[in-house]
Coordinates of C-alpha atoms and ligand atoms in Angstrom, one line a residue:
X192 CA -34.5 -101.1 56.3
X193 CA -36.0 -103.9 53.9
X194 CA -39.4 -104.6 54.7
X195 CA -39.5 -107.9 53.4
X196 CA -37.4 -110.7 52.6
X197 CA -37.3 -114.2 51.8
X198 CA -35.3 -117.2 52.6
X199 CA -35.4 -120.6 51.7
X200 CA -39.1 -120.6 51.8
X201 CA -40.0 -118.4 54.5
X202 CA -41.2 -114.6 54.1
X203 CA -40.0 -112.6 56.6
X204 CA -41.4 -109.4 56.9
X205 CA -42.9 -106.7 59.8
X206 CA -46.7 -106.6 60.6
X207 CA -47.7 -103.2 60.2
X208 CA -50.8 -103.2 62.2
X209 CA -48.5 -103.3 65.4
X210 CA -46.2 -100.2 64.7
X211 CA -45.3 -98.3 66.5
X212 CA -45.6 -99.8 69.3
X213 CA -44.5 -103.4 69.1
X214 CA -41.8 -104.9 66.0
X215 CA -43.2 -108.1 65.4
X216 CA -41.9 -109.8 63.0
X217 CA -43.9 -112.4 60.9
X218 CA -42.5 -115.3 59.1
X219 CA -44.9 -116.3 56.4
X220 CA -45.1 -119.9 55.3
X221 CA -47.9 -120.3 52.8
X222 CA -50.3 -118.8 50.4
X223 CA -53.1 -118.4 52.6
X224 CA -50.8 -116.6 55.5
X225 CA -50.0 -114.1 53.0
X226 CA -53.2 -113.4 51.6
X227 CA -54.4 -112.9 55.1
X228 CA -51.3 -110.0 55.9
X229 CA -52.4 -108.7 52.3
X230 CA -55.7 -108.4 53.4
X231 CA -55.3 -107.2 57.1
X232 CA -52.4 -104.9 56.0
X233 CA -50.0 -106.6 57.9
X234 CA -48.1 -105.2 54.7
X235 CA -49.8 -102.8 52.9
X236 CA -48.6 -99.7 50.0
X237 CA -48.9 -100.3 47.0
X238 CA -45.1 -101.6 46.1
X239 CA -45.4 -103.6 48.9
X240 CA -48.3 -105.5 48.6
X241 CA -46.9 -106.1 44.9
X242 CA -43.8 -108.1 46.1
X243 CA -45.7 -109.9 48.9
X244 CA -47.9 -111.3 46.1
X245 CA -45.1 -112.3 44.3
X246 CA -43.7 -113.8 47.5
X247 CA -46.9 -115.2 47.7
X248 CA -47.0 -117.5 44.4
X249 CA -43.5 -118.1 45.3
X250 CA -44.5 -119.9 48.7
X251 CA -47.0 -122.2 46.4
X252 CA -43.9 -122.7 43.9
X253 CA -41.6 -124.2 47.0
X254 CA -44.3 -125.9 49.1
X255 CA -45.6 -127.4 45.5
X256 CA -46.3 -131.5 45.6
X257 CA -47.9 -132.0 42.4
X258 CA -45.8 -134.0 39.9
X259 CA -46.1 -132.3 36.7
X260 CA -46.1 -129.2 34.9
X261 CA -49.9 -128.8 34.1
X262 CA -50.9 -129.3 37.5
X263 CA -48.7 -126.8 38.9
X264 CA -50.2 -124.3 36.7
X265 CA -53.5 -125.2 38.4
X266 CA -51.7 -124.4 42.0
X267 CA -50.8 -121.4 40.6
X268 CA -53.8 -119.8 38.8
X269 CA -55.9 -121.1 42.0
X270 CA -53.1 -118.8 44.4
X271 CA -54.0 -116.3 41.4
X272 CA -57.1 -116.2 42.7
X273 CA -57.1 -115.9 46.2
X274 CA -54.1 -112.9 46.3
X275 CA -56.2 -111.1 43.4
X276 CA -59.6 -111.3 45.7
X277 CA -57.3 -109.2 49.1
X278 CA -57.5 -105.6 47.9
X279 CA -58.9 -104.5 45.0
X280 CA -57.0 -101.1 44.0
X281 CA -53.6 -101.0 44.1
X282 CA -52.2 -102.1 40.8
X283 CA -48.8 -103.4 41.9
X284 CA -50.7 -106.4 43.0
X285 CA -52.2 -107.1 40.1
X286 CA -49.3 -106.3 37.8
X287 CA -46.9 -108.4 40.1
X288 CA -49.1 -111.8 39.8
X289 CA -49.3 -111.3 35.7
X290 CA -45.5 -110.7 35.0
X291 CA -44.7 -113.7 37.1
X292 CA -47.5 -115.9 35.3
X293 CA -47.1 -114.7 32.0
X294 CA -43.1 -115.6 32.3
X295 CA -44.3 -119.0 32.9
X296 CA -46.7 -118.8 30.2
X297 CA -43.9 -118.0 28.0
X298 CA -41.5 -120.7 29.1
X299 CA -41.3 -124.1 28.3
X300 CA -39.9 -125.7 31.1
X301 CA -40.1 -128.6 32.8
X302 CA -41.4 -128.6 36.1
X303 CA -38.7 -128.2 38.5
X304 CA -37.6 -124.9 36.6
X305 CA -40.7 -123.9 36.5
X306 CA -41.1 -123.6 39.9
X307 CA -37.4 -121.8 39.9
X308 CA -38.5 -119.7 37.6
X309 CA -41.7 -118.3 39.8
X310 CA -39.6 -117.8 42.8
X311 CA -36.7 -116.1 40.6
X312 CA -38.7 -113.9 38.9
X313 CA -40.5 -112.8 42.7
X314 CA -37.1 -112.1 43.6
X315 CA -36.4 -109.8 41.0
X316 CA -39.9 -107.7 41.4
X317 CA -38.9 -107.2 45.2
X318 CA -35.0 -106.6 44.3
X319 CA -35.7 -104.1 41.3
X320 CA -38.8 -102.1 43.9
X321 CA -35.1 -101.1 45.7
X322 CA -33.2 -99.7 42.9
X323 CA -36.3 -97.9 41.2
X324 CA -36.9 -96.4 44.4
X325 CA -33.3 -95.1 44.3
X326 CA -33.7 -93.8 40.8
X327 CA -37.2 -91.9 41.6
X328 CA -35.5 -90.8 44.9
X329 CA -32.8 -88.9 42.3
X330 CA -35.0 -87.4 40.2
X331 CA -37.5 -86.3 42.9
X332 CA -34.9 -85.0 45.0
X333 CA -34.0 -82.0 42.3
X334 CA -37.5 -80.8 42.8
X335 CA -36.9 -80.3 46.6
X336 CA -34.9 -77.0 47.7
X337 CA -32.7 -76.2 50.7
X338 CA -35.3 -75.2 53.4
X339 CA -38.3 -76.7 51.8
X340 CA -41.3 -78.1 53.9
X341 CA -43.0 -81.6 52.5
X342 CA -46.2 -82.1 53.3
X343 CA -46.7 -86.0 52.7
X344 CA -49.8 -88.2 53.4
X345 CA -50.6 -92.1 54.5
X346 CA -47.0 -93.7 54.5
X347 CA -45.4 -93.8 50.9
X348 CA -41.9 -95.1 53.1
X349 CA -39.7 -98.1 52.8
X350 CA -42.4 -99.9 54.8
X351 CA -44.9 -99.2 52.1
X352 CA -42.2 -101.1 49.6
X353 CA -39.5 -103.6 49.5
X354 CA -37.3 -100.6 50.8
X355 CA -36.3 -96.5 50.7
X356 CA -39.6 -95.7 49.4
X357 CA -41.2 -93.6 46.8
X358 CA -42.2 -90.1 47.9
X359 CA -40.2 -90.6 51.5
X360 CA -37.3 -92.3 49.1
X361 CA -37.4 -88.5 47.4
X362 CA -37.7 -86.8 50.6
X363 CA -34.6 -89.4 52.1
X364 CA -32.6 -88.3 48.8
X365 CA -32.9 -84.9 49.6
X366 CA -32.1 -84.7 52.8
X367 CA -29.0 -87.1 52.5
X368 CA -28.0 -84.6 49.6
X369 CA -28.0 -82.2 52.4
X370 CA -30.7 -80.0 52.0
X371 CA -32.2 -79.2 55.0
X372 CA -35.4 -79.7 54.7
X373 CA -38.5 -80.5 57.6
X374 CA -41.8 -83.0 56.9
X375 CA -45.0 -82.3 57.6
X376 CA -46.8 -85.9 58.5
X377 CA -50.7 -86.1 58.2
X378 CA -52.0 -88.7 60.7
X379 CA -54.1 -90.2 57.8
X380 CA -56.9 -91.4 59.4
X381 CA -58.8 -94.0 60.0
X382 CA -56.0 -96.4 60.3
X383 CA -53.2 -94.2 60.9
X384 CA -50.5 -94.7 58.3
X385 CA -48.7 -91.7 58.8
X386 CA -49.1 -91.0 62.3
X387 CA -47.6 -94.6 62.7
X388 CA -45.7 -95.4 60.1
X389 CA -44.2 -92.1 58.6
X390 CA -43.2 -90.6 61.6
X391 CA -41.5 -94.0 62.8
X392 CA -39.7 -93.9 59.7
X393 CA -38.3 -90.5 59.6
X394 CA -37.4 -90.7 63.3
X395 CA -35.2 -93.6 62.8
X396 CA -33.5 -91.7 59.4
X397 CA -33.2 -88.3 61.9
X398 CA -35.3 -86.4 59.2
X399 CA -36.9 -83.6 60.6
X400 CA -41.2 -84.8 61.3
X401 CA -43.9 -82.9 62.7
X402 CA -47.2 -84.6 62.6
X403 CA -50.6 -83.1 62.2
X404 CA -54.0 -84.3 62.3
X405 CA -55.6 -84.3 58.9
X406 CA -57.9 -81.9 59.4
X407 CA -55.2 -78.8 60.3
X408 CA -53.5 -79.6 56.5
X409 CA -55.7 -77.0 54.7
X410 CA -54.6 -74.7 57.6
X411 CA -51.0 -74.7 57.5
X412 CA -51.5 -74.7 53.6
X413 CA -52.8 -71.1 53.5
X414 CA -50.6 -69.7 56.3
X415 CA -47.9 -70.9 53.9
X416 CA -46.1 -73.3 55.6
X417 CA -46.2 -75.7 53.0
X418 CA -43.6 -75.4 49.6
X419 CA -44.2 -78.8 48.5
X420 CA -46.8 -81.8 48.6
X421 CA -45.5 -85.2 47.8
X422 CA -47.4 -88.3 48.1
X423 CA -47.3 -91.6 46.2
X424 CA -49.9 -93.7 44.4
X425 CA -51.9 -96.8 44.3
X426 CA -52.9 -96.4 40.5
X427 CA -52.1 -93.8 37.9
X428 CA -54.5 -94.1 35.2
X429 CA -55.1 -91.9 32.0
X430 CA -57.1 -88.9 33.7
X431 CA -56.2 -88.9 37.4
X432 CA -54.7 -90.6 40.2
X433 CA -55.9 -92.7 42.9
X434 CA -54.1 -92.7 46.4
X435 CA -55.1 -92.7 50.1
X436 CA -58.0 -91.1 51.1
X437 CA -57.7 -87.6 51.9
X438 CA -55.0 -87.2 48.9
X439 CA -57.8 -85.1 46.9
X440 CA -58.6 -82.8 49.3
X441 CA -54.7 -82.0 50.0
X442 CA -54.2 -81.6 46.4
X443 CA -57.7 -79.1 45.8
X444 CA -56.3 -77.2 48.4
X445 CA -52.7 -77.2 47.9
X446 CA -53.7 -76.3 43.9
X447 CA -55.6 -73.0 45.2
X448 CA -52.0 -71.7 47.3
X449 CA -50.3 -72.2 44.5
X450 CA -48.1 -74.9 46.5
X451 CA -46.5 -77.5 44.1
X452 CA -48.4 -80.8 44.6
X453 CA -45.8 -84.1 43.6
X454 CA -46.5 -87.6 42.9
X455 CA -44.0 -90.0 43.4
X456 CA -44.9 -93.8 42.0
X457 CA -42.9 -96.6 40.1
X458 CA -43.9 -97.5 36.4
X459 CA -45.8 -100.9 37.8
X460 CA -48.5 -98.3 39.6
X461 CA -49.2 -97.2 36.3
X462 CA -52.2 -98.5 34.1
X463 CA -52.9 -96.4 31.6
X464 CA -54.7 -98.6 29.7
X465 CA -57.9 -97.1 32.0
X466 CA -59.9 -94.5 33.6
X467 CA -61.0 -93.3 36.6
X468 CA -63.9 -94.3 36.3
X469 CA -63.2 -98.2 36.0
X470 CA -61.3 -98.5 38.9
X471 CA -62.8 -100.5 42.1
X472 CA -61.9 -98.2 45.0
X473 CA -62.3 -100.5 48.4
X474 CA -64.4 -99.6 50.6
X475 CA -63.3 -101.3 54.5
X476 CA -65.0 -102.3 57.2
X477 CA -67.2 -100.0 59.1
X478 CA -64.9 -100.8 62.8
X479 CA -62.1 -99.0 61.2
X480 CA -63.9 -95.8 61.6
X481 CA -65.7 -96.3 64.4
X482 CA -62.8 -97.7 66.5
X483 CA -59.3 -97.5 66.9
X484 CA -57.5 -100.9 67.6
X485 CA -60.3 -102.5 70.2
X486 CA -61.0 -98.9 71.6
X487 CA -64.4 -97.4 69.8
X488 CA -64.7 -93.9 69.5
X489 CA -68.2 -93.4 67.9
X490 CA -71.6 -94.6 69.9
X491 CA -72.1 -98.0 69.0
X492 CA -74.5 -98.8 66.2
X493 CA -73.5 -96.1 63.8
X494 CA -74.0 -96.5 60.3
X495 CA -70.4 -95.2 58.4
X496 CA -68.6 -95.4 54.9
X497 CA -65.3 -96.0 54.6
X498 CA -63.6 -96.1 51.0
X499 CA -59.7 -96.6 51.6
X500 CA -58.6 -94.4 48.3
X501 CA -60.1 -91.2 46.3
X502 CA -59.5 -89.9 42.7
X503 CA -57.2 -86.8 42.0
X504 CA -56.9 -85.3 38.1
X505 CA -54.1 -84.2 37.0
X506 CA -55.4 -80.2 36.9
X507 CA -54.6 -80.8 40.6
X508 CA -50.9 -82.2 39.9
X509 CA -47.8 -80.4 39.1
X510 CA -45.7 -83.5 38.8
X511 CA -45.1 -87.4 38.7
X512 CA -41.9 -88.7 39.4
X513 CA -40.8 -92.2 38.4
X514 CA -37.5 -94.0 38.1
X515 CA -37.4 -93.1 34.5
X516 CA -38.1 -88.8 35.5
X517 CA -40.6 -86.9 36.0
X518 CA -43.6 -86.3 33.8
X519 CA -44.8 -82.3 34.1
X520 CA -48.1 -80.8 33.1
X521 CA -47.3 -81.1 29.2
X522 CA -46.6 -84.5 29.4
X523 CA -50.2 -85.8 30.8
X524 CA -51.8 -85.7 27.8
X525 CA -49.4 -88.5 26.4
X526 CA -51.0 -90.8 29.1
X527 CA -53.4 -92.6 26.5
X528 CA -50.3 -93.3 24.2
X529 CA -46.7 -94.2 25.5
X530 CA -45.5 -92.1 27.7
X531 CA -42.1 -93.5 28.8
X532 CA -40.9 -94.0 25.6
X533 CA -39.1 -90.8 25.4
X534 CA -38.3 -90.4 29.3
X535 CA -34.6 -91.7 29.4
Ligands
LIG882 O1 -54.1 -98.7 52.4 P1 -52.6 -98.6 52.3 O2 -51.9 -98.3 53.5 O3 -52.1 -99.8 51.6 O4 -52.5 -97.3 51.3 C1 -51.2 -96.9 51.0 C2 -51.2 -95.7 50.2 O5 -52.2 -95.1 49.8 C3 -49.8 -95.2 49.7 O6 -49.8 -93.8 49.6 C4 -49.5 -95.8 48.3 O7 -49.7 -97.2 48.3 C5 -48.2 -95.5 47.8 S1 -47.0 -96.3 48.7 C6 -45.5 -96.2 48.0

């Protein structure tokens, strides 16, 4: 199932607010159309919303009208901009836009192949989301046992990247090895990732899903119905890392049963360049909480935070997996250095 595709200068990909109910399919034209489904999380996860930036700079390539090369740079830093201003914490974004505009920093093309080279190179960040998935799905997967129970959180599927996903892509390795394993979904409130998303995912796949509210996950942790924890990751940075609200508390509490708690994240979620404590975590508006869809379900009027992410330390994590392995306890303290430089 890829969850977003382009052709001939048109984006094709699912809106996510609608699931599960409807499939509508969006075809996405320009810069600002894209912005908007970053923004709204028509798409949303962190691989995700990395390709559909690059798909976005890629729609301002193709549509382009300037005549020359220095005014086409001007297009693109100003589409810079506006994708960097949707959300503020997941990395991919971030990392997405700079590799494309730093290979066109690098190159000294004219401008036709300029503008290949921006759409090429946003190919090859959605293309190469699919095989890393495949790779982390590998290495994850021999961390899973016959007759395991996952616990995951928010949506970490195919529909939170360009396809397979990162800690469903381990779970979806494991069980197409055969192991027969079941999936505990939290709902994730307030907007529902995993009650939508997740379960609509492993349904289609035939993966075993039960879905719980969030609040019953500490529960079924200490009646010890829980083997494993695997979620992904917005942003690993040097001392923790930073994923769907609710990702903290799973982790405290999976830590204190002694229940192995997984991360599963490419290398582009990874900025180890900072800390915690410099990272914006976005806070959303106050009608997610206080409705769902156009139906509210708090008296009108009340006053409510909202911060989309929170911030786990490593104490709390056992591993992370990425498509070049997994990086154990020992290895967190090579964070602030280069950690991948010995993985493969
Ligand atoms: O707000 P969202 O739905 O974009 O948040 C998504 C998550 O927190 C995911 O767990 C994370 O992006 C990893 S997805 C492979």
């Amino acid at each position: 199932m890829r969850t977003i595709e382009w052709h001939n200068g048109i984006v094709t990909t699912i809106d996510q607010t609608k699931l599960p109910q409807k499939e509508v399919i969006l075809k996405i034209k320009n810069l600002s159309e894209m912005a908007e489904a970053i923004k709204n999380m028509r798409v949303r996860g962190a691989p995700l919303i990395g390709a559909s930036a690059a798909y976005g700079l890629a729609l301002t390539a193709f549509y382009s009208k300037v005549s020359n090369r220095e005014a086409f740079i001007k297009e693109l830093k100003a589409s810079e901009k506006i994708l960097k201003s949707t959300r503020p914490t997941a990395v991919n974004l971030f990392w997405a836009i700079d590799r494309i505009l730093n290979k066109v920093k690098n190159s000294n093309k004219n401008l036709e192949e300029t503008k290949q080279i921006v759409i090429q190179e946003a190919q090859s960040i959605a293309d190469e989301d699919v095989q890393t998935n495949l790779a982390m799905g590998k290495h994850g997967a021999a961390l899973i046992y016959d007759g395991d129970v996952i616990l995951t959180h928010c949506n970490a599927g195919a529909l939170a990247t360009v396809d397979y996903g990162t800690a469903l892509g381990v779970i979806r390795t494991a069980w197409k090895q055969g192991k027969k394993i079941k999936v505990i979904a939290t709902e994730t409130r307030p907007l529902l990732q995993g009650a939508r998303l997740t379960t609509y995912e492993l349904k289609r796949d035939g993966i075993p899903v039960k879905l719980i509210t969030d609040n019953m996950a500490g529960f079924l942790i200490q009646k010890g119905m829980i083997n494993k924890v695997i979620v992904g990751a917005d942003r690993i940075v040097q001392d923790a890392i930073i994923n769907k609200i609710g990702t903290f508390s799973l982790a405290v509490i999976a830590n204190e049963y002694e229940v192995p708690f997984y991360v599963a994240a490419p290398k582009s979620t990874f900025d180890l360049s900072k800390k915690f404590r410099e990272i914006t975590i976005e806070e959303r508006k106050h009608n997610e909480v206080t409705h769902f869809r156009s139906l509210p379900v708090a008296p009108p009027g009340v006053d409510v935070f909202n911060p989309a992410f929170d911030i786990t330390p490593y104490k709390y994590i056992s591993g992370i997996i990425c498509e070049d392995g997994v990086f154990f306890k020992k290895d967190f303290d090579t964070f602030g250095k280069n950690p991948f430089s010995n993985k493969k």
